Short mmCIF file of C-alpha atoms in Angstrom, two decimals:
data_model
loop_
_atom_site.label_atom_id
_atom_site.label_comp_id
_atom_site.label_asym_id
_atom_site.label_seq_id
_atom_site.Cartn_x
_atom_site.Cartn_y
_atom_site.Cartn_z
CA UNK A 179 73.74 -1.17 32.91
CA UNK A 180 72.31 0.79 36.01
CA UNK A 181 71.79 3.09 33.41
CA UNK A 182 69.45 0.71 31.20
CA UNK A 183 67.71 -0.74 34.54
CA UNK A 184 66.63 2.45 35.34
CA UNK A 185 65.30 3.29 32.28
CA UNK A 186 63.26 0.28 31.78
CA UNK A 187 61.96 1.14 35.18
CA UNK A 188 61.19 4.23 34.87
CA UNK A 189 59.00 2.81 31.37
CA UNK A 190 57.28 0.31 33.39
CA UNK A 191 55.87 3.11 36.04
CA UNK A 192 54.89 5.67 33.03
CA UNK A 193 53.31 2.62 31.09
CA UNK A 194 51.47 1.11 34.43
CA UNK A 195 50.68 5.11 35.40
CA UNK A 196 48.53 5.62 31.67
CA UNK A 197 46.61 1.87 31.73
CA UNK A 198 45.14 3.05 35.02
CA UNK A 199 44.23 6.89 34.07
CA UNK A 200 41.66 4.82 31.72
CA UNK A 201 40.56 2.38 34.10
CA UNK A 202 37.40 2.57 35.99
CA UNK A 203 37.98 2.32 39.15
CA UNK A 204 41.39 3.35 40.88
CA UNK A 205 44.96 1.86 41.41
CA UNK A 206 48.38 3.06 42.06
CA UNK A 207 51.25 3.09 39.70
CA UNK A 208 53.24 -0.49 39.38
CA UNK A 209 49.71 -2.26 40.75
CA UNK A 210 48.33 -5.11 39.37
CA UNK A 211 44.53 -3.63 38.99
CA UNK A 212 41.04 -5.18 40.63
CA UNK A 213 40.26 -8.11 38.51
CA UNK A 214 36.81 -8.28 36.28
CA UNK A 215 34.36 -10.73 35.55
CA UNK A 216 35.50 -12.39 32.06
CA UNK A 217 31.08 -12.57 31.72
CA UNK A 218 30.56 -8.47 31.30
CA UNK A 219 28.06 -6.86 33.01
CA UNK A 220 26.26 -8.48 36.10
CA UNK A 221 22.55 -8.96 35.31
CA UNK A 222 19.82 -8.94 38.33
CA UNK A 223 18.75 -12.33 38.31
CA UNK A 224 14.66 -11.22 38.60
CA UNK A 225 15.19 -8.65 35.34
CA UNK A 226 13.18 -9.78 32.83
CA UNK A 227 13.54 -9.77 29.02
CA UNK A 228 11.20 -6.29 27.45
CA UNK A 229 9.16 -7.90 26.00
CA UNK A 230 8.11 -7.19 22.25
CA UNK A 231 5.01 -4.60 21.36
CA UNK A 232 1.99 -6.79 20.21
CA UNK A 233 0.97 -5.87 16.56
CA UNK A 234 -3.13 -4.59 16.75
CA UNK A 235 -3.71 -6.37 13.35
CA UNK A 236 -5.62 -8.98 12.63
CA UNK A 237 -4.47 -11.04 9.60
CA UNK A 238 -8.03 -13.22 10.24
CA UNK A 239 -10.42 -10.45 10.27
CA UNK A 240 -14.52 -10.99 10.64
CA UNK A 241 -15.81 -8.79 8.41
CA UNK A 242 -15.22 -6.68 5.22
CA UNK A 243 -16.30 -3.63 3.62
CA UNK A 244 -15.18 -2.28 0.29
CA UNK A 245 -14.94 1.54 0.00
CA UNK A 246 -13.56 2.74 -3.76
CA UNK A 247 -14.51 3.05 -7.71
CA UNK A 248 -15.31 1.09 -10.52
CA UNK A 249 -12.31 -1.14 -10.62
CA UNK A 250 -13.97 -2.34 -6.52
CA UNK A 251 -17.06 -2.13 -8.38
CA UNK A 252 -16.11 -5.14 -11.30
CA UNK A 253 -17.50 -2.53 -13.94
CA UNK A 254 -16.70 -3.62 -17.65
CA UNK A 255 -16.03 -6.78 -16.16
CA UNK A 256 -19.07 -9.23 -16.93
CA UNK A 257 -20.50 -7.19 -19.58
CA UNK A 258 -20.82 -3.74 -21.36
CA UNK A 259 -20.79 -0.53 -19.38
CA UNK A 260 -22.07 -2.61 -16.52
CA UNK A 261 -21.12 -3.11 -12.79
CA UNK A 262 -20.45 -6.43 -11.97
CA UNK A 263 -20.21 -6.79 -8.08
CA UNK A 264 -19.99 -10.74 -7.99
CA UNK A 265 -16.65 -10.74 -9.68
CA UNK A 266 -15.73 -8.08 -7.37
CA UNK A 267 -11.86 -8.81 -6.16
CA UNK A 268 -12.84 -7.52 -2.72
CA UNK A 269 -16.22 -8.76 -1.42
CA UNK A 270 -17.38 -11.26 -4.89
CA UNK A 271 -18.90 -14.46 -4.45
CA UNK A 272 -17.13 -15.54 -7.70
CA UNK A 273 -15.72 -19.11 -6.89
CA UNK A 274 -13.30 -18.30 -10.23
CA UNK A 275 -12.45 -14.64 -8.71
CA UNK A 276 -11.94 -16.36 -4.53
CA UNK A 277 -12.55 -12.34 -4.05
CA UNK A 278 -10.71 -11.28 -0.41
CA UNK A 279 -13.60 -11.53 1.02
CA UNK A 280 -14.59 -15.01 0.72
CA UNK A 281 -10.83 -15.96 1.65
CA UNK A 282 -11.01 -14.19 4.56
CA UNK A 283 -14.23 -15.57 5.89
CA UNK A 284 -15.67 -18.94 3.52
CA UNK A 285 -17.90 -18.41 1.14
CA UNK A 286 -21.02 -18.87 3.42
CA UNK A 287 -20.20 -15.74 5.90
CA UNK A 288 -19.63 -13.57 2.20
CA UNK A 289 -22.99 -12.43 1.91
CA UNK A 290 -24.35 -11.18 5.29
CA UNK A 291 -19.87 -10.14 6.55
CA UNK A 292 -19.14 -7.78 3.66
CA UNK A 293 -21.07 -4.62 2.13
CA UNK A 294 -19.36 -3.46 -1.58
CA UNK A 295 -19.78 0.34 -1.57
CA UNK A 296 -17.82 1.36 -4.24
CA UNK A 297 -19.22 3.30 -6.39
CA UNK A 298 -17.95 3.94 -10.31
CA UNK A 299 -16.99 6.59 -11.31
CA UNK A 300 -16.01 7.80 -7.75
CA UNK A 301 -12.97 10.69 -6.73
CA UNK A 302 -11.31 10.51 -4.04
CA UNK A 303 -13.25 14.11 -3.09
CA UNK A 304 -16.03 10.80 -2.59
CA UNK A 305 -14.72 8.55 0.11
CA UNK A 306 -15.40 10.76 3.24
CA UNK A 307 -18.46 9.71 2.73
CA UNK A 308 -18.35 6.52 1.85
CA UNK A 309 -15.38 6.02 4.43
CA UNK A 310 -18.84 7.31 7.05
CA UNK A 311 -21.47 4.80 5.18
CA UNK A 312 -18.77 1.38 6.48
CA UNK A 313 -17.85 2.51 9.59
CA UNK A 314 -22.08 2.17 10.11
CA UNK A 315 -21.58 -1.59 9.57
CA UNK A 316 -18.74 -1.57 12.37
CA UNK A 317 -16.72 -3.70 9.79
CA UNK A 318 -13.26 -5.67 10.96
CA UNK A 319 -11.89 -4.36 7.70
CA UNK A 320 -11.95 -2.19 5.36
CA UNK A 321 -10.89 -2.14 1.69
CA UNK A 322 -10.00 1.13 0.05
CA UNK A 323 -8.73 0.78 -3.93
CA UNK A 324 -9.42 4.26 -4.58
CA UNK A 325 -7.61 6.93 -6.94
CA UNK A 326 -7.00 6.71 -10.67
CA UNK A 327 -10.03 8.79 -11.49
CA UNK A 328 -8.31 11.90 -9.75
CA UNK A 329 -5.85 10.96 -12.32
CA UNK A 330 -8.26 9.97 -15.47
CA UNK A 331 -9.17 13.28 -16.06
CA UNK A 332 -10.60 15.07 -20.05
CA UNK A 333 -6.93 16.83 -19.87
CA UNK A 334 -3.82 16.79 -17.05
CA UNK A 335 -4.81 20.08 -15.91
CA UNK A 336 -8.57 18.33 -14.52
CA UNK A 337 -6.55 16.09 -12.26
CA UNK A 338 -7.40 16.15 -8.92
CA UNK A 339 -4.46 18.79 -6.87
CA UNK A 340 -1.85 17.13 -4.86
CA UNK A 341 -2.93 18.54 -1.40
CA UNK A 342 -6.35 18.25 -2.34
CA UNK A 343 -6.25 14.29 -2.58
CA UNK A 344 -3.97 14.19 0.71
CA UNK A 345 -6.75 16.37 2.64
CA UNK A 346 -9.45 13.74 1.45
CA UNK A 347 -7.75 10.73 2.36
CA UNK A 348 -7.03 12.02 5.45
CA UNK A 349 -10.56 13.09 5.66
CA UNK A 350 -11.71 9.83 5.55
CA UNK A 351 -9.92 7.92 7.94
CA UNK A 352 -10.67 10.21 10.53
CA UNK A 353 -14.21 9.48 9.88
CA UNK A 354 -14.17 6.05 10.06
CA UNK A 355 -12.32 6.19 13.07
CA UNK A 356 -14.78 7.85 14.66
CA UNK A 357 -17.87 4.83 14.17
CA UNK A 358 -15.64 2.58 13.95
CA UNK A 359 -12.12 4.04 15.78
CA UNK A 360 -10.68 -0.36 15.49
CA UNK A 361 -11.60 -1.27 12.19
CA UNK A 362 -8.50 -2.10 10.19
CA UNK A 363 -7.77 -0.36 6.37
CA UNK A 364 -5.78 -1.99 3.58
CA UNK A 365 -4.82 0.43 0.61
CA UNK A 366 -4.62 -0.20 -2.47
CA UNK A 367 -2.31 1.86 -4.57
CA UNK A 368 -3.21 3.28 -8.27
CA UNK A 369 -2.57 1.53 -10.77
CA UNK A 370 0.51 2.51 -13.15
CA UNK A 371 -1.88 3.90 -15.90
CA UNK A 372 1.49 4.94 -18.08
CA UNK A 373 1.04 -0.07 -17.82
CA UNK A 374 -2.34 0.52 -19.38
CA UNK A 375 -1.55 2.31 -22.19
CA UNK A 376 1.46 0.23 -23.50
CA UNK A 377 -0.54 -2.87 -22.27
CA UNK A 378 -4.02 -1.42 -24.51
CA UNK A 379 -2.40 0.57 -27.36
CA UNK A 380 -1.71 -2.64 -29.17
CA UNK A 381 -5.58 -3.78 -29.97
CA UNK A 382 -6.65 -2.07 -32.10
CA UNK A 383 -10.30 -3.15 -30.34
CA UNK A 384 -9.17 -1.01 -27.29
CA UNK A 385 -8.20 1.50 -29.38
CA UNK A 386 -11.14 2.31 -31.12
CA UNK A 387 -12.86 2.20 -27.79
CA UNK A 388 -10.30 4.93 -26.05
CA UNK A 389 -11.74 7.61 -28.49
CA UNK A 390 -14.93 7.41 -27.09
CA UNK A 391 -13.00 9.19 -23.84
CA UNK A 392 -12.20 7.02 -21.24
CA UNK A 393 -8.91 8.42 -19.31
CA UNK A 394 -8.23 10.74 -22.33
CA UNK A 395 -5.56 12.72 -19.76
CA UNK A 396 -3.59 9.23 -20.36
CA UNK A 397 -5.01 7.61 -23.49
CA UNK A 398 -6.36 10.03 -25.15
CA UNK A 399 -4.49 9.82 -28.88
CA UNK A 400 -2.64 6.60 -27.69
CA UNK A 401 -0.73 5.59 -30.81
CA UNK A 402 0.60 9.37 -31.14
CA UNK A 403 4.45 8.55 -29.86
CA UNK A 404 4.93 12.43 -30.02
CA UNK A 405 7.39 14.30 -27.47
CA UNK A 406 4.15 16.32 -26.48
CA UNK A 407 2.02 12.92 -26.70
CA UNK A 408 4.81 11.89 -24.10
CA UNK A 409 5.09 14.71 -21.54
CA UNK A 410 1.35 14.59 -21.68
CA UNK A 411 1.62 11.35 -20.75
CA UNK A 412 4.54 11.26 -18.33
CA UNK A 413 3.11 14.15 -16.29
CA UNK A 414 -0.72 11.92 -15.71
CA UNK A 415 2.24 8.93 -14.61
CA UNK A 416 3.84 11.84 -12.51
CA UNK A 417 0.49 12.41 -10.72
CA UNK A 418 -0.44 8.61 -9.60
CA UNK A 419 3.05 8.64 -7.97
CA UNK A 420 2.45 11.10 -6.17
CA UNK A 421 -1.18 9.54 -5.14
CA UNK A 422 1.06 6.56 -3.97
CA UNK A 423 3.14 8.66 -2.01
CA UNK A 424 0.21 10.45 0.00
CA UNK A 425 -1.58 7.12 0.33
CA UNK A 426 1.13 5.41 1.84
CA UNK A 427 2.41 8.06 4.07
CA UNK A 428 -1.27 8.82 4.73
CA UNK A 429 -1.44 4.98 6.08
CA UNK A 430 1.21 4.86 8.29
CA UNK A 431 0.08 7.19 11.04
CA UNK A 432 -2.52 4.62 11.27
CA UNK A 433 -1.74 1.63 13.24
CA UNK A 434 -4.72 0.05 11.73
CA UNK A 435 -3.26 0.60 8.42
CA UNK A 436 -2.05 -1.13 5.77
CA UNK A 437 -0.56 0.03 3.04
CA UNK A 438 0.06 -2.64 -0.22
CA UNK A 439 3.97 -1.04 -0.98
CA UNK A 440 3.23 -0.09 -4.06
CA UNK A 441 2.00 -3.80 -5.41
CA UNK A 442 -0.67 -3.48 -8.04
CA UNK A 443 1.04 -0.08 -8.46
CA UNK A 444 3.46 -2.48 -9.95
CA UNK A 445 1.52 -5.59 -11.40
CA UNK A 446 1.35 -5.45 -14.51
CA UNK A 447 -1.72 -6.91 -16.37
CA UNK A 448 -2.18 -8.34 -19.60
CA UNK A 449 -4.32 -9.08 -21.95
CA UNK A 450 -5.84 -11.53 -20.20
CA UNK A 451 -6.12 -9.36 -17.28
CA UNK A 452 -8.50 -6.55 -19.14
CA UNK A 453 -11.84 -6.41 -19.92
CA UNK A 454 -12.64 -7.26 -23.70
CA UNK A 455 -14.75 -4.25 -23.77
CA UNK A 456 -12.47 -1.44 -22.55
CA UNK A 457 -9.09 -2.34 -22.10
CA UNK A 458 -9.04 -0.64 -19.02
CA UNK A 459 -10.81 -2.11 -16.26
CA UNK A 460 -9.27 -5.86 -14.95
CA UNK A 461 -11.36 -8.61 -16.15
CA UNK A 462 -12.48 -12.11 -14.02
CA UNK A 463 -8.46 -12.60 -13.76
CA UNK A 464 -7.04 -9.32 -13.50
CA UNK A 465 -9.98 -8.84 -9.92
CA UNK A 466 -8.44 -12.26 -9.09
CA UNK A 467 -4.91 -10.99 -9.01
CA UNK A 468 -6.22 -8.34 -7.07
CA UNK A 469 -7.65 -10.33 -4.96
CA UNK A 470 -5.14 -12.56 -4.70
CA UNK A 471 -2.40 -9.61 -3.89
CA UNK A 472 -4.97 -7.72 -1.08
CA UNK A 473 -4.70 -11.18 0.53
CA UNK A 474 -1.36 -11.28 0.69
CA UNK A 475 -0.54 -8.54 2.35
CA UNK A 476 -3.49 -8.63 4.74
CA UNK A 477 -2.54 -11.99 6.42
CA UNK A 478 0.78 -11.36 6.69
CA UNK A 479 2.13 -11.29 9.90
#
């Protein structure tokens, strides 16, 4: 019995020693450790919680400048081979489109507080100059939709290199920041040219118009489903994806810039949302959808 008692005593002492070894305060074997509060670590009653950082983004800017290409000029939306800026998704005055500027500013302020500086046919190399023009007007918001023409070249070999595209976009933002450091920027993704091809190729009129040379890198020989034609279209689509990656990455470095997250690229324009004259540019309804996508992103808290 004494042997068993001595054994139990030795085990208890060893266990207590091991428990004390891991304690924050010292204790001796066989003695209870100091009691700690069950409420957790003590707090300084005067200490205030760290406030969340204030967002620099204003969901209701009071003026809008739009830069970009033919989509922002609403080319072929009202009549063949003509700009129709009154139905532009960005700054138009047409109530059926309900442009971004109309939604943000109200119809009475659109004329005096919004500017459409886009140019049909423009490529990214032109964006720095357009941004300088926007900065001169001190807008609270600048919309950017540019890049489709960099991919829509006569052949894939003539598409703007991705590194050049990045340099031009970075230069454009720097030009804006020089003249309007607090302007917010909304950047729309480049539309999916592959989707436009797959939608328009079912239209006999679209096929005929495309033969005139519109976006040859993607739309040339539109009925050809051979391996070479498929590789060519895939190369163009890959370039569009690369452009959108650049837009996202460069915009992310600017605290007053919001990329659309690929919303325009992912939007599936149907026949009624494409121009009946070229089956490529957005129609009035297509312009309205672009305005909706932009407004949703810009006003998100």
